[in-house]
Coordinates of C-alpha atoms in Angstrom, one line a residue:
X1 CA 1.8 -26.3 -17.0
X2 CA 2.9 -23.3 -14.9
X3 CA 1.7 -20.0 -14.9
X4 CA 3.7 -17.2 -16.1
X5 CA 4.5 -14.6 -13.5
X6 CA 3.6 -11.3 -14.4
X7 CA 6.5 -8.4 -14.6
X8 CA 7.9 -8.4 -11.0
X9 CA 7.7 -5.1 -9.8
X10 CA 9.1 -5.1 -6.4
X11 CA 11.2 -7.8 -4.5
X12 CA 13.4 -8.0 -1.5
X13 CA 16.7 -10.6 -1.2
X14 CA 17.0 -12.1 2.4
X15 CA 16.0 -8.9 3.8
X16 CA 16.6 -7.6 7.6
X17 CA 14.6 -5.0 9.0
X18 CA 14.9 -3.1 12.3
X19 CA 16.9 -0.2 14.2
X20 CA 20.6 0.6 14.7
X21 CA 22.2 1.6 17.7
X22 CA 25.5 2.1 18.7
X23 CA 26.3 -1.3 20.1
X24 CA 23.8 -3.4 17.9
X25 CA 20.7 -4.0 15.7
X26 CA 17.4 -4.6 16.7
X27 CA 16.3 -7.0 14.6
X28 CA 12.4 -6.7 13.5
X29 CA 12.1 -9.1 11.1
X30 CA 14.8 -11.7 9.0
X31 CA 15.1 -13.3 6.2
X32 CA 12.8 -11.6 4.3
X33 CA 12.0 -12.5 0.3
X34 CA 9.4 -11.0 -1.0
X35 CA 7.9 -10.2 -5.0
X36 CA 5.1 -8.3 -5.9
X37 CA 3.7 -8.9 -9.5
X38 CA 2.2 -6.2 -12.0
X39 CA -1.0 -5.3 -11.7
X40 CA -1.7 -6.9 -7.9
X41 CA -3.4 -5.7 -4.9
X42 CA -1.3 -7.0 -2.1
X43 CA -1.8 -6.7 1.6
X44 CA 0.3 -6.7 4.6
X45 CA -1.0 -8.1 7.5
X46 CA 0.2 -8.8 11.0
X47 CA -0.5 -8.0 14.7
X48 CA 0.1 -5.0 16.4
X49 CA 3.8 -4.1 16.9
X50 CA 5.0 -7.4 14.6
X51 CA 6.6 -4.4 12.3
X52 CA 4.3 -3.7 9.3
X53 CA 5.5 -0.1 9.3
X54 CA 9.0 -1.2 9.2
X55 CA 8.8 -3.2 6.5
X56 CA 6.8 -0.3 4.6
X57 CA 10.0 2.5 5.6
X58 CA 12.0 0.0 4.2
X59 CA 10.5 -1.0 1.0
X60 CA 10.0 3.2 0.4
X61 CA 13.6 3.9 1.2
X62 CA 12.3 6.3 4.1
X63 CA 14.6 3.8 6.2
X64 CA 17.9 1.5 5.9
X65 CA 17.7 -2.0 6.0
X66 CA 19.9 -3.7 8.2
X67 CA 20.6 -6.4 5.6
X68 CA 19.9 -7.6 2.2
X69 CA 18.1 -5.6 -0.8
X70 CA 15.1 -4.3 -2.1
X71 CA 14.7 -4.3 -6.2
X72 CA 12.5 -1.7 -7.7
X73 CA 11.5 -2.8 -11.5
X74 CA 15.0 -4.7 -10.9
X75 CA 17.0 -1.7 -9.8
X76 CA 18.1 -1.2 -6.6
X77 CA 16.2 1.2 -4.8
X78 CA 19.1 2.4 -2.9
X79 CA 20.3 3.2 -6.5
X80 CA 17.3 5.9 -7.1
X81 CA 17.5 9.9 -6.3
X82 CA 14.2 11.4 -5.2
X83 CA 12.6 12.4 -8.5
X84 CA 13.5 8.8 -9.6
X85 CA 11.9 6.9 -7.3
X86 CA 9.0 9.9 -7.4
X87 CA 8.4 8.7 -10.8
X88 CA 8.0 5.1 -10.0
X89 CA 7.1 4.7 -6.0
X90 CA 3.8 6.7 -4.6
X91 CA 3.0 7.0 -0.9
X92 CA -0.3 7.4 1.0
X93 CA 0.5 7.7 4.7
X94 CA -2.4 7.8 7.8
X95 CA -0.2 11.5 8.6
X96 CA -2.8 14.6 8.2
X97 CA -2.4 16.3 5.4
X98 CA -0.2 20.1 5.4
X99 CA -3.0 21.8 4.5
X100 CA -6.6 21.0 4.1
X101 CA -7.3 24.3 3.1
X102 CA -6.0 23.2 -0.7
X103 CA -9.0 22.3 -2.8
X104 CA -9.4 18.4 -3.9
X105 CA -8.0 19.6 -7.1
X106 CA -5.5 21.5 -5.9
X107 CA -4.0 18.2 -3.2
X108 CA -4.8 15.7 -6.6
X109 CA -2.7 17.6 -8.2
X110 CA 0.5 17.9 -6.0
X111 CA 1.1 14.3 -7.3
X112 CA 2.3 15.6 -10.9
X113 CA 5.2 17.7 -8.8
X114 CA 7.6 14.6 -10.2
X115 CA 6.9 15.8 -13.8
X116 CA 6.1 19.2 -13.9
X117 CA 8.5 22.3 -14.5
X118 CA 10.7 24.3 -11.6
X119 CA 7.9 26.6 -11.4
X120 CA 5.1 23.8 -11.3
X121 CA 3.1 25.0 -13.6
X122 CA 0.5 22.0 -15.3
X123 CA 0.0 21.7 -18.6
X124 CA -2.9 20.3 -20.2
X125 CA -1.5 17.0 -20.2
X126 CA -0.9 17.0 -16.1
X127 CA -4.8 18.6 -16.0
X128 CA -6.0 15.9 -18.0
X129 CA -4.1 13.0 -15.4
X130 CA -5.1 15.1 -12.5
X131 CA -8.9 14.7 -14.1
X132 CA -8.8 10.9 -14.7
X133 CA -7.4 10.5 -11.2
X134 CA -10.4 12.0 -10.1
X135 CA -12.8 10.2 -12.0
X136 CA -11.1 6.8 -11.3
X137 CA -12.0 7.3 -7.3
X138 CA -15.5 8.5 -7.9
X139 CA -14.9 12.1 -6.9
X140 CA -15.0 14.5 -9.8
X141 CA -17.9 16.7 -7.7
X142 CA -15.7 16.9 -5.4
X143 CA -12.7 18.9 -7.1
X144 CA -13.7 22.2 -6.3
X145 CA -14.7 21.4 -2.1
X146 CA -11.5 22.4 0.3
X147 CA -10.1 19.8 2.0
X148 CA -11.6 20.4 5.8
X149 CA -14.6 19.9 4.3
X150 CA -14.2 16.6 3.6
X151 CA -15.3 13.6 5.6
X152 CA -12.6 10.9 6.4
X153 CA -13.6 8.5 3.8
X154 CA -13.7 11.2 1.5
X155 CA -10.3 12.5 1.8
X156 CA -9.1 8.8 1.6
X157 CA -10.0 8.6 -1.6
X158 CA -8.7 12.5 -2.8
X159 CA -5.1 10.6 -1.4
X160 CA -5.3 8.2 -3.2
X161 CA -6.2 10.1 -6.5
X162 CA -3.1 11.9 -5.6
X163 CA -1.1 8.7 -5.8
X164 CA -2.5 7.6 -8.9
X165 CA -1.9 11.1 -10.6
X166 CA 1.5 10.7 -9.7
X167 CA 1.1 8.1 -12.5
X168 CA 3.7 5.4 -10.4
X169 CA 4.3 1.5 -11.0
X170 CA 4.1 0.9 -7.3
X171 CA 1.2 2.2 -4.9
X172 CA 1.9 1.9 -1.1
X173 CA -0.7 2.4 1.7
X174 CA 0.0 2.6 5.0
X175 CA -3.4 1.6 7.0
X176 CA -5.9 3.1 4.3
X177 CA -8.9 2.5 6.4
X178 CA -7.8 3.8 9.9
X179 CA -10.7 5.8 11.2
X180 CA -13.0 4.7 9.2
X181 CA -16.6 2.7 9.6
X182 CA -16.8 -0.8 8.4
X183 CA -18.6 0.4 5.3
X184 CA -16.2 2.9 3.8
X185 CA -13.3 0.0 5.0
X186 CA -14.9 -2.7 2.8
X187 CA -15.3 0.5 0.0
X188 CA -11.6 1.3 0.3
X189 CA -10.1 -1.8 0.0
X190 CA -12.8 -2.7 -2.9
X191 CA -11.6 0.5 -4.9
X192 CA -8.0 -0.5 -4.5
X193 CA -8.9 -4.0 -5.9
X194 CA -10.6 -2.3 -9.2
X195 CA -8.0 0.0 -9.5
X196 CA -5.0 -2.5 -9.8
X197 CA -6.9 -4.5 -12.0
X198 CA -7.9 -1.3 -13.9
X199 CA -4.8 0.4 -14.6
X200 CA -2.2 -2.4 -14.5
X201 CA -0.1 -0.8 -11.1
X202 CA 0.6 -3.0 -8.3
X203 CA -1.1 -1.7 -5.0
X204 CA 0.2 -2.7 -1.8
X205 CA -1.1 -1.7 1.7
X206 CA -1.0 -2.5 5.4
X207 CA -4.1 -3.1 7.1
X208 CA -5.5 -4.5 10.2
X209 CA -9.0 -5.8 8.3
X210 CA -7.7 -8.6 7.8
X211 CA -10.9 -10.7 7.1
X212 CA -11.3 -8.0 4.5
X213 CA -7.9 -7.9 3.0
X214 CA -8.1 -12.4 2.5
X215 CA -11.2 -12.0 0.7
X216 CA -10.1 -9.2 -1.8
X217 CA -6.3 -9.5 -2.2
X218 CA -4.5 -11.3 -4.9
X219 CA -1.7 -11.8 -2.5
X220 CA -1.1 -11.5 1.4
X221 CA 2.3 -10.5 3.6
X222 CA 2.1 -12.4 6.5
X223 CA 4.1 -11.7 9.5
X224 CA 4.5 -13.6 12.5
X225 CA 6.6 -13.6 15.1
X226 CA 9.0 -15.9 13.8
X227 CA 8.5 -15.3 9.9
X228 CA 7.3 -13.3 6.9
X229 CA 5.7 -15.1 4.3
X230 CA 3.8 -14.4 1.1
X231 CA 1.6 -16.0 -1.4
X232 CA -2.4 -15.7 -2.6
X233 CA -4.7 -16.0 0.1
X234 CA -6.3 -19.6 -0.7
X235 CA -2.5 -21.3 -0.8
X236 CA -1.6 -19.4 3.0
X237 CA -4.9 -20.9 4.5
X238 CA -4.0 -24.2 3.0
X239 CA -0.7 -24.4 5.1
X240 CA -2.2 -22.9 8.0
X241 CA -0.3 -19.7 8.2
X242 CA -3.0 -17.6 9.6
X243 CA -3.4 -19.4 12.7
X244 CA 0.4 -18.2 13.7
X245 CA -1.2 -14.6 14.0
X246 CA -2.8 -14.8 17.3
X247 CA -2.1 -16.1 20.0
X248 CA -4.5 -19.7 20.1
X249 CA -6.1 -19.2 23.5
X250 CA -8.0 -16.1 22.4
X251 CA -8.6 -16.1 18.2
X252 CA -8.6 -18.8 16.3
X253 CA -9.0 -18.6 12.4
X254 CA -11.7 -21.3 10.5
X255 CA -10.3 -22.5 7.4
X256 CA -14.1 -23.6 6.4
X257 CA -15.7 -20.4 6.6
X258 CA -12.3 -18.2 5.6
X259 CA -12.5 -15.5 8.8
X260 CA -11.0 -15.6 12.7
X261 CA -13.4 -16.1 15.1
X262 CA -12.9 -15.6 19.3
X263 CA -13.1 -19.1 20.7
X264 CA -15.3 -19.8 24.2

């Protein structure tokens, strides 16, 4: 007996990824089909340069593909204006913020711009999201601190309270964890796990922990240098898949114990 799949909220058709010039396309990555279920944490993992942060412009719209499609709750995302895809896409990037002299509140809070009036003024319904956002990332103390004060792990999570009061179907993470120490990683990625399972949105991010990101995920992006795969972590260390990430000489990855390890 099969499993049913859960609502499909994002998938790509024999996607192509890359740059155009004037003379051709540099091709990134190929062939590219891709769905991400309700309610999932998903991670994208790959080596340096492979083209995670391609794939991420592309599934956001912030760049073209150079071939196939990318569905958004079965609607083609080229097929979404702004506010749309506001309404339905959220975006935490590693960029600093525009000014970290807002309060937590007041940064939270710039995620119900999609919703509000012309004049942006919140009403007690946006207030109350803005507050539940808050709570969900364990920093309701923190509401009335400026930004700058902040420590990195800290203003992590106030981004990613933004994203959830922007009340979307699909969170995307560009590298949540950069900068931060191996404790706040593992903290991160663990409050992106409860929060997907939490509130039913599909959370998907890039990440270089990638030890982490096997252990927690429901379901892995792998990409290699010859293809981009994706499935739950347990079926993609069955196959072998991880051991096309690094080159052999160096790293080698153990199915036994589940993590890469430098061989002598």
């Amino acid at each position: 007996m099969t499993k049913d799949k859960q609502h499909i909220i994002l998938k790509t058709e024999n996607l192509a990824i890359g740059y155009k010039s004037k003379d051709s396309n540099n091709v990134v990555a190929s062939n590219i089909n891709i769905e991400l279920e309700q309610g999932k944490l998903v991670g994208l993992i790959g080596a340096n340069g492979i083209g995670k942060s391609t794939l991420l412009k592309t599934l956001t719209k912030v760049q073209n593909p150079l071939q196939g499609d990318v569905y958004l709750n079965n609607q083609d995302i080229s097929k979404y204006s702004a506010l749309e895809l506001a309404k339905v896409l959220s975006l935490v990037l590693t960029e600093p913020i525009a000014s970290k002299n807002l309060s937590v509140f007041e940064l939270v809070a710039l995620g119900r711009q999609p919703y509000t009036n012309w004049i942006g003024n919140l009403s007690k319904h946006d207030i109350a999201i803005v507050n539940n956002a808050l709570e969900q990332t364990n920093i309701s103390e923190l509401k009335q601190k400026k930004c700058f004060e902040l420590s990195d792990g800290q203003l992590q999570k106030v981004m990613i309270s933004r994203a959830l009061a922007q009340d979307t179907d699909l969170i995307i993470l560009d590298e949540p964890t950069t900068h931060l120490d191996m404790y706040h990683k593992a903290y991160i990625l663990k409050l992106l796990q409860r929060l997907a399972k939490d509130t039913g949105k599909t959370i998907l991010f890039s990440s270089h922990e990638i030890d982490l990101a096997i252990q927690l995920c429901d379901t892995l992006i792998v990409m290699t240098e010859t293809e981009v795969v994706s499935d739950e972590p347990c079926n993609l260390i069955s196959k072998g898949t991880f051991n096309a990430l690094f080159p052999e000489d160096l790293i080698s990855f153990d199915k036994i114990t589940g993590r890469f390890k430098v061989n002598k």
